[in-house]
Amino acid sequence: MSDCLFCKIVKRQIPAKVVHEDDKMIAIEDVNPQAPLHLLVIPKAHIATLNDLTGEHDALVGEMMRRAAAIARQHGYADRGFRTVFNTNRESGQTVFHIHLHLLAGRPMTWPPG
Ligand code: 5GP
Ligand code: ZN
Protein backbone atom coordinates (compact mmCIF):
# COMPACT_ATOMS: atom_id res chain seq x y z
CA MET A 1 0.00 0.00 0.00
CA SER A 2 2.05 2.91 -1.31
CA ASP A 3 -0.14 5.61 0.28
CA CYS A 4 -0.44 4.03 3.73
CA LEU A 5 1.22 5.95 6.58
CA PHE A 6 2.13 2.85 8.58
CA CYS A 7 3.44 0.98 5.52
CA LYS A 8 5.72 3.97 4.98
CA ILE A 9 6.84 3.90 8.62
CA VAL A 10 7.49 0.14 8.35
CA LYS A 11 9.66 0.79 5.24
CA ARG A 12 11.42 3.69 7.03
CA GLN A 13 10.18 6.15 4.41
CA ILE A 14 8.73 8.25 7.27
CA PRO A 15 10.69 8.55 10.54
CA ALA A 16 9.39 7.10 13.80
CA LYS A 17 10.82 6.20 17.19
CA VAL A 18 11.08 2.43 16.80
CA VAL A 19 11.29 0.52 20.08
CA HIS A 20 11.02 -3.00 18.64
CA GLU A 21 11.39 -4.66 15.25
CA ASP A 22 11.29 -8.25 14.10
CA ASP A 23 10.38 -9.98 10.85
CA LYS A 24 6.62 -9.57 11.40
CA MET A 25 6.08 -6.27 13.23
CA ILE A 26 7.45 -3.03 14.60
CA ALA A 27 6.55 -1.11 17.75
CA ILE A 28 6.80 2.69 17.70
CA GLU A 29 6.11 5.58 20.01
CA ASP A 30 2.78 7.28 19.25
CA VAL A 31 3.38 10.80 17.95
CA ASN A 32 0.50 12.13 20.11
CA PRO A 33 0.80 10.12 23.34
CA GLN A 34 -2.30 9.72 25.51
CA ALA A 35 -0.42 8.22 28.48
CA PRO A 36 3.16 8.27 29.80
CA LEU A 37 3.74 5.12 27.74
CA HIS A 38 1.85 5.04 24.43
CA LEU A 39 3.21 2.68 21.81
CA LEU A 40 1.76 1.22 18.63
CA VAL A 41 2.46 -2.39 17.66
CA ILE A 42 2.15 -2.51 13.87
CA PRO A 43 2.35 -5.59 11.63
CA LYS A 44 4.61 -5.24 8.61
CA ALA A 45 1.84 -6.69 6.43
CA HIS A 46 -0.83 -4.21 5.36
CA ILE A 47 -4.17 -5.20 6.93
CA ALA A 48 -6.67 -2.31 6.89
CA THR A 49 -8.92 -3.24 9.83
CA LEU A 50 -9.72 -6.15 12.11
CA ASN A 51 -12.57 -6.89 9.68
CA ASP A 52 -9.91 -7.97 7.18
CA LEU A 53 -8.29 -10.60 9.40
CA THR A 54 -8.37 -14.24 8.30
CA GLY A 55 -7.23 -17.41 10.00
CA GLU A 56 -3.83 -16.86 8.39
CA HIS A 57 -3.35 -13.89 10.71
CA ASP A 58 -4.08 -15.73 13.97
CA ALA A 59 -0.43 -16.30 14.86
CA LEU A 60 0.51 -12.74 13.89
CA VAL A 61 -2.15 -11.14 16.09
CA GLY A 62 -1.24 -13.45 18.95
CA GLU A 63 2.39 -12.39 18.64
CA MET A 64 1.36 -8.73 18.59
CA MET A 65 -0.53 -9.19 21.85
CA ARG A 66 2.38 -11.03 23.46
CA ARG A 67 4.82 -8.38 22.24
CA ALA A 68 2.71 -5.61 23.77
CA ALA A 69 2.64 -7.47 27.09
CA ALA A 70 6.40 -8.03 26.94
CA ILE A 71 7.06 -4.34 26.27
CA ALA A 72 4.71 -3.36 29.10
CA ARG A 73 6.64 -5.70 31.39
CA GLN A 74 9.97 -4.19 30.26
CA HIS A 75 8.65 -0.79 31.31
CA GLY A 76 7.50 -2.06 34.70
CA TYR A 77 3.77 -2.10 34.01
CA ALA A 78 3.04 -5.84 34.10
CA ASP A 79 1.59 -5.79 37.60
CA ARG A 80 0.53 -2.16 37.75
CA GLY A 81 -1.50 -2.54 34.58
CA PHE A 82 -1.78 -1.36 31.02
CA ARG A 83 -4.38 -1.04 28.30
CA THR A 84 -4.31 -2.57 24.81
CA VAL A 85 -6.69 -1.31 22.14
CA PHE A 86 -7.46 -1.96 18.48
CA ASN A 87 -9.80 0.66 17.03
CA THR A 88 -11.90 -0.45 14.08
CA ASN A 89 -13.60 1.96 11.67
CA ARG A 90 -15.27 5.28 12.22
CA GLU A 91 -17.18 5.05 15.48
CA SER A 92 -14.19 3.59 17.32
CA GLY A 93 -11.99 6.49 16.24
CA GLN A 94 -9.73 4.59 13.83
CA THR A 95 -7.80 7.12 11.77
CA VAL A 96 -5.00 5.03 10.24
CA PHE A 97 -6.31 2.11 8.21
CA HIS A 98 -3.45 -0.31 8.81
CA ILE A 99 -4.12 -2.27 11.98
CA HIS A 100 -2.16 -1.29 15.06
CA LEU A 101 -2.36 -2.28 18.68
CA HIS A 102 -2.24 0.66 21.08
CA LEU A 103 -0.30 -0.01 24.30
CA LEU A 104 -1.05 2.61 26.97
CA ALA A 105 0.28 2.68 30.51
CA GLY A 106 1.49 4.90 33.29
CA ARG A 107 -1.71 6.50 34.54
CA PRO A 108 -5.06 5.29 35.91
CA MET A 109 -7.57 4.71 33.13
CA THR A 110 -11.32 4.87 33.25
CA TRP A 111 -13.90 2.37 32.09
CA PRO A 112 -15.97 2.56 29.96
CA PRO A 113 -13.62 4.32 27.52
CA GLY A 114 -14.82 7.52 25.91
P1 5GP B 1 -6.15 5.15 15.55
O1 5GP B 1 -6.91 6.43 15.82
O2 5GP B 1 -6.17 4.82 14.06
O3 5GP B 1 -6.53 3.99 16.41
O4 5GP B 1 -4.66 5.46 15.96
C1 5GP B 1 -3.75 6.10 15.14
C2 5GP B 1 -2.62 6.56 16.01
O5 5GP B 1 -1.52 6.87 15.19
C3 5GP B 1 -2.96 7.82 16.81
O6 5GP B 1 -2.80 7.55 18.19
C4 5GP B 1 -1.97 8.85 16.28
O7 5GP B 1 -1.49 9.70 17.29
C5 5GP B 1 -0.88 7.99 15.71
N1 5GP B 1 -0.17 8.59 14.60
C6 5GP B 1 -0.72 9.25 13.54
N2 5GP B 1 0.23 9.65 12.70
C7 5GP B 1 1.41 9.24 13.22
C8 5GP B 1 2.77 9.35 12.78
O8 5GP B 1 3.09 9.91 11.73
N3 5GP B 1 3.73 8.81 13.59
C9 5GP B 1 3.40 8.16 14.75
N4 5GP B 1 4.43 7.66 15.46
N5 5GP B 1 2.14 8.03 15.19
C10 5GP B 1 1.16 8.55 14.42
ZN1 ZN C 1 -0.31 -0.19 5.39
PDB file of C-alpha atoms and ligand atoms in Angstrom:
ATOM      1  CA  MET A   1       0.000   0.000   0.000  1.00  0.00           C
ATOM      2  CA  SER A   2       2.047   2.915  -1.310  1.00  0.00           C
ATOM      3  CA  ASP A   3      -0.138   5.612   0.276  1.00  0.00           C
ATOM      4  CA  CYS A   4      -0.440   4.033   3.727  1.00  0.00           C
ATOM      5  CA  LEU A   5       1.220   5.946   6.582  1.00  0.00           C
ATOM      6  CA  PHE A   6       2.133   2.851   8.584  1.00  0.00           C
ATOM      7  CA  CYS A   7       3.440   0.979   5.518  1.00  0.00           C
ATOM      8  CA  LYS A   8       5.720   3.973   4.984  1.00  0.00           C
ATOM      9  CA  ILE A   9       6.843   3.901   8.622  1.00  0.00           C
ATOM     10  CA  VAL A  10       7.494   0.138   8.348  1.00  0.00           C
ATOM     11  CA  LYS A  11       9.658   0.794   5.245  1.00  0.00           C
ATOM     12  CA  ARG A  12      11.419   3.686   7.031  1.00  0.00           C
ATOM     13  CA  GLN A  13      10.178   6.153   4.412  1.00  0.00           C
ATOM     14  CA  ILE A  14       8.732   8.247   7.271  1.00  0.00           C
ATOM     15  CA  PRO A  15      10.686   8.549  10.537  1.00  0.00           C
ATOM     16  CA  ALA A  16       9.388   7.100  13.802  1.00  0.00           C
ATOM     17  CA  LYS A  17      10.819   6.205  17.190  1.00  0.00           C
ATOM     18  CA  VAL A  18      11.075   2.434  16.802  1.00  0.00           C
ATOM     19  CA  VAL A  19      11.289   0.515  20.078  1.00  0.00           C
ATOM     20  CA  HIS A  20      11.020  -3.005  18.643  1.00  0.00           C
ATOM     21  CA  GLU A  21      11.392  -4.657  15.254  1.00  0.00           C
ATOM     22  CA  ASP A  22      11.288  -8.250  14.098  1.00  0.00           C
ATOM     23  CA  ASP A  23      10.379  -9.985  10.848  1.00  0.00           C
ATOM     24  CA  LYS A  24       6.625  -9.572  11.398  1.00  0.00           C
ATOM     25  CA  MET A  25       6.075  -6.275  13.230  1.00  0.00           C
ATOM     26  CA  ILE A  26       7.446  -3.031  14.600  1.00  0.00           C
ATOM     27  CA  ALA A  27       6.554  -1.108  17.746  1.00  0.00           C
ATOM     28  CA  ILE A  28       6.805   2.687  17.696  1.00  0.00           C
ATOM     29  CA  GLU A  29       6.113   5.582  20.014  1.00  0.00           C
ATOM     30  CA  ASP A  30       2.782   7.277  19.248  1.00  0.00           C
ATOM     31  CA  VAL A  31       3.382  10.801  17.948  1.00  0.00           C
ATOM     32  CA  ASN A  32       0.504  12.129  20.111  1.00  0.00           C
ATOM     33  CA  PRO A  33       0.799  10.125  23.338  1.00  0.00           C
ATOM     34  CA  GLN A  34      -2.298   9.724  25.508  1.00  0.00           C
ATOM     35  CA  ALA A  35      -0.420   8.223  28.477  1.00  0.00           C
ATOM     36  CA  PRO A  36       3.159   8.274  29.801  1.00  0.00           C
ATOM     37  CA  LEU A  37       3.742   5.116  27.738  1.00  0.00           C
ATOM     38  CA  HIS A  38       1.851   5.041  24.427  1.00  0.00           C
ATOM     39  CA  LEU A  39       3.213   2.680  21.807  1.00  0.00           C
ATOM     40  CA  LEU A  40       1.756   1.217  18.631  1.00  0.00           C
ATOM     41  CA  VAL A  41       2.462  -2.390  17.662  1.00  0.00           C
ATOM     42  CA  ILE A  42       2.154  -2.508  13.866  1.00  0.00           C
ATOM     43  CA  PRO A  43       2.347  -5.585  11.630  1.00  0.00           C
ATOM     44  CA  LYS A  44       4.611  -5.240   8.615  1.00  0.00           C
ATOM     45  CA  ALA A  45       1.843  -6.688   6.429  1.00  0.00           C
ATOM     46  CA  HIS A  46      -0.834  -4.214   5.358  1.00  0.00           C
ATOM     47  CA  ILE A  47      -4.170  -5.198   6.926  1.00  0.00           C
ATOM     48  CA  ALA A  48      -6.668  -2.314   6.892  1.00  0.00           C
ATOM     49  CA  THR A  49      -8.917  -3.238   9.835  1.00  0.00           C
ATOM     50  CA  LEU A  50      -9.724  -6.150  12.113  1.00  0.00           C
ATOM     51  CA  ASN A  51     -12.567  -6.886   9.675  1.00  0.00           C
ATOM     52  CA  ASP A  52      -9.910  -7.967   7.182  1.00  0.00           C
ATOM     53  CA  LEU A  53      -8.294 -10.604   9.400  1.00  0.00           C
ATOM     54  CA  THR A  54      -8.370 -14.241   8.302  1.00  0.00           C
ATOM     55  CA  GLY A  55      -7.232 -17.405  10.002  1.00  0.00           C
ATOM     56  CA  GLU A  56      -3.829 -16.858   8.392  1.00  0.00           C
ATOM     57  CA  HIS A  57      -3.352 -13.893  10.712  1.00  0.00           C
ATOM     58  CA  ASP A  58      -4.078 -15.731  13.965  1.00  0.00           C
ATOM     59  CA  ALA A  59      -0.429 -16.302  14.863  1.00  0.00           C
ATOM     60  CA  LEU A  60       0.507 -12.735  13.885  1.00  0.00           C
ATOM     61  CA  VAL A  61      -2.152 -11.142  16.088  1.00  0.00           C
ATOM     62  CA  GLY A  62      -1.240 -13.454  18.947  1.00  0.00           C
ATOM     63  CA  GLU A  63       2.389 -12.394  18.636  1.00  0.00           C
ATOM     64  CA  MET A  64       1.362  -8.729  18.588  1.00  0.00           C
ATOM     65  CA  MET A  65      -0.526  -9.190  21.853  1.00  0.00           C
ATOM     66  CA  ARG A  66       2.384 -11.032  23.458  1.00  0.00           C
ATOM     67  CA  ARG A  67       4.817  -8.384  22.242  1.00  0.00           C
ATOM     68  CA  ALA A  68       2.711  -5.614  23.775  1.00  0.00           C
ATOM     69  CA  ALA A  69       2.637  -7.469  27.089  1.00  0.00           C
ATOM     70  CA  ALA A  70       6.397  -8.027  26.937  1.00  0.00           C
ATOM     71  CA  ILE A  71       7.062  -4.341  26.268  1.00  0.00           C
ATOM     72  CA  ALA A  72       4.709  -3.362  29.096  1.00  0.00           C
ATOM     73  CA  ARG A  73       6.641  -5.701  31.389  1.00  0.00           C
ATOM     74  CA  GLN A  74       9.969  -4.194  30.258  1.00  0.00           C
ATOM     75  CA  HIS A  75       8.651  -0.786  31.311  1.00  0.00           C
ATOM     76  CA  GLY A  76       7.504  -2.060  34.701  1.00  0.00           C
ATOM     77  CA  TYR A  77       3.772  -2.099  34.014  1.00  0.00           C
ATOM     78  CA  ALA A  78       3.039  -5.837  34.098  1.00  0.00           C
ATOM     79  CA  ASP A  79       1.589  -5.789  37.597  1.00  0.00           C
ATOM     80  CA  ARG A  80       0.534  -2.159  37.752  1.00  0.00           C
ATOM     81  CA  GLY A  81      -1.502  -2.544  34.581  1.00  0.00           C
ATOM     82  CA  PHE A  82      -1.777  -1.359  31.020  1.00  0.00           C
ATOM     83  CA  ARG A  83      -4.382  -1.041  28.300  1.00  0.00           C
ATOM     84  CA  THR A  84      -4.305  -2.566  24.815  1.00  0.00           C
ATOM     85  CA  VAL A  85      -6.691  -1.312  22.139  1.00  0.00           C
ATOM     86  CA  PHE A  86      -7.465  -1.964  18.482  1.00  0.00           C
ATOM     87  CA  ASN A  87      -9.801   0.661  17.032  1.00  0.00           C
ATOM     88  CA  THR A  88     -11.900  -0.450  14.081  1.00  0.00           C
ATOM     89  CA  ASN A  89     -13.596   1.959  11.669  1.00  0.00           C
ATOM     90  CA  ARG A  90     -15.272   5.276  12.223  1.00  0.00           C
ATOM     91  CA  GLU A  91     -17.178   5.048  15.479  1.00  0.00           C
ATOM     92  CA  SER A  92     -14.193   3.594  17.319  1.00  0.00           C
ATOM     93  CA  GLY A  93     -11.987   6.493  16.236  1.00  0.00           C
ATOM     94  CA  GLN A  94      -9.731   4.591  13.825  1.00  0.00           C
ATOM     95  CA  THR A  95      -7.795   7.123  11.770  1.00  0.00           C
ATOM     96  CA  VAL A  96      -5.002   5.027  10.240  1.00  0.00           C
ATOM     97  CA  PHE A  97      -6.315   2.113   8.211  1.00  0.00           C
ATOM     98  CA  HIS A  98      -3.452  -0.309   8.808  1.00  0.00           C
ATOM     99  CA  ILE A  99      -4.121  -2.275  11.980  1.00  0.00           C
ATOM    100  CA  HIS A 100      -2.158  -1.289  15.061  1.00  0.00           C
ATOM    101  CA  LEU A 101      -2.364  -2.285  18.684  1.00  0.00           C
ATOM    102  CA  HIS A 102      -2.236   0.662  21.082  1.00  0.00           C
ATOM    103  CA  LEU A 103      -0.303  -0.007  24.300  1.00  0.00           C
ATOM    104  CA  LEU A 104      -1.054   2.612  26.966  1.00  0.00           C
ATOM    105  CA  ALA A 105       0.283   2.680  30.512  1.00  0.00           C
ATOM    106  CA  GLY A 106       1.495   4.900  33.293  1.00  0.00           C
ATOM    107  CA  ARG A 107      -1.715   6.498  34.542  1.00  0.00           C
ATOM    108  CA  PRO A 108      -5.055   5.294  35.914  1.00  0.00           C
ATOM    109  CA  MET A 109      -7.572   4.707  33.128  1.00  0.00           C
ATOM    110  CA  THR A 110     -11.324   4.866  33.254  1.00  0.00           C
ATOM    111  CA  TRP A 111     -13.904   2.367  32.089  1.00  0.00           C
ATOM    112  CA  PRO A 112     -15.965   2.555  29.963  1.00  0.00           C
ATOM    113  CA  PRO A 113     -13.622   4.315  27.525  1.00  0.00           C
ATOM    114  CA  GLY A 114     -14.816   7.518  25.910  1.00  0.00           C
TER     115      GLY A 114
HETATM  116  P1  5GP B   1      -6.150   5.154  15.553  1.00  0.00           P
HETATM  117  O1  5GP B   1      -6.915   6.428  15.825  1.00  0.00           O
HETATM  118  O2  5GP B   1      -6.166   4.817  14.065  1.00  0.00           O
HETATM  119  O3  5GP B   1      -6.529   3.987  16.408  1.00  0.00           O
HETATM  120  O4  5GP B   1      -4.657   5.463  15.963  1.00  0.00           O
HETATM  121  C1  5GP B   1      -3.752   6.099  15.135  1.00  0.00           C
HETATM  122  C2  5GP B   1      -2.624   6.563  16.013  1.00  0.00           C
HETATM  123  O5  5GP B   1      -1.518   6.865  15.190  1.00  0.00           O
HETATM  124  C3  5GP B   1      -2.963   7.816  16.810  1.00  0.00           C
HETATM  125  O6  5GP B   1      -2.799   7.551  18.194  1.00  0.00           O
HETATM  126  C4  5GP B   1      -1.970   8.848  16.283  1.00  0.00           C
HETATM  127  O7  5GP B   1      -1.492   9.703  17.290  1.00  0.00           O
HETATM  128  C5  5GP B   1      -0.875   7.990  15.709  1.00  0.00           C
HETATM  129  N1  5GP B   1      -0.168   8.591  14.602  1.00  0.00           N
HETATM  130  C6  5GP B   1      -0.717   9.255  13.542  1.00  0.00           C
HETATM  131  N2  5GP B   1       0.232   9.649  12.697  1.00  0.00           N
HETATM  132  C7  5GP B   1       1.414   9.235  13.219  1.00  0.00           C
HETATM  133  C8  5GP B   1       2.774   9.353  12.780  1.00  0.00           C
HETATM  134  O8  5GP B   1       3.090   9.912  11.731  1.00  0.00           O
HETATM  135  N3  5GP B   1       3.727   8.806  13.592  1.00  0.00           N
HETATM  136  C9  5GP B   1       3.404   8.162  14.755  1.00  0.00           C
HETATM  137  N4  5GP B   1       4.434   7.662  15.463  1.00  0.00           N
HETATM  138  N5  5GP B   1       2.139   8.026  15.191  1.00  0.00           N
HETATM  139  C10 5GP B   1       1.161   8.550  14.424  1.00  0.00           C
HETATM  140 ZN    ZN B   2      -0.308  -0.195   5.391  1.00  0.00          ZN
END
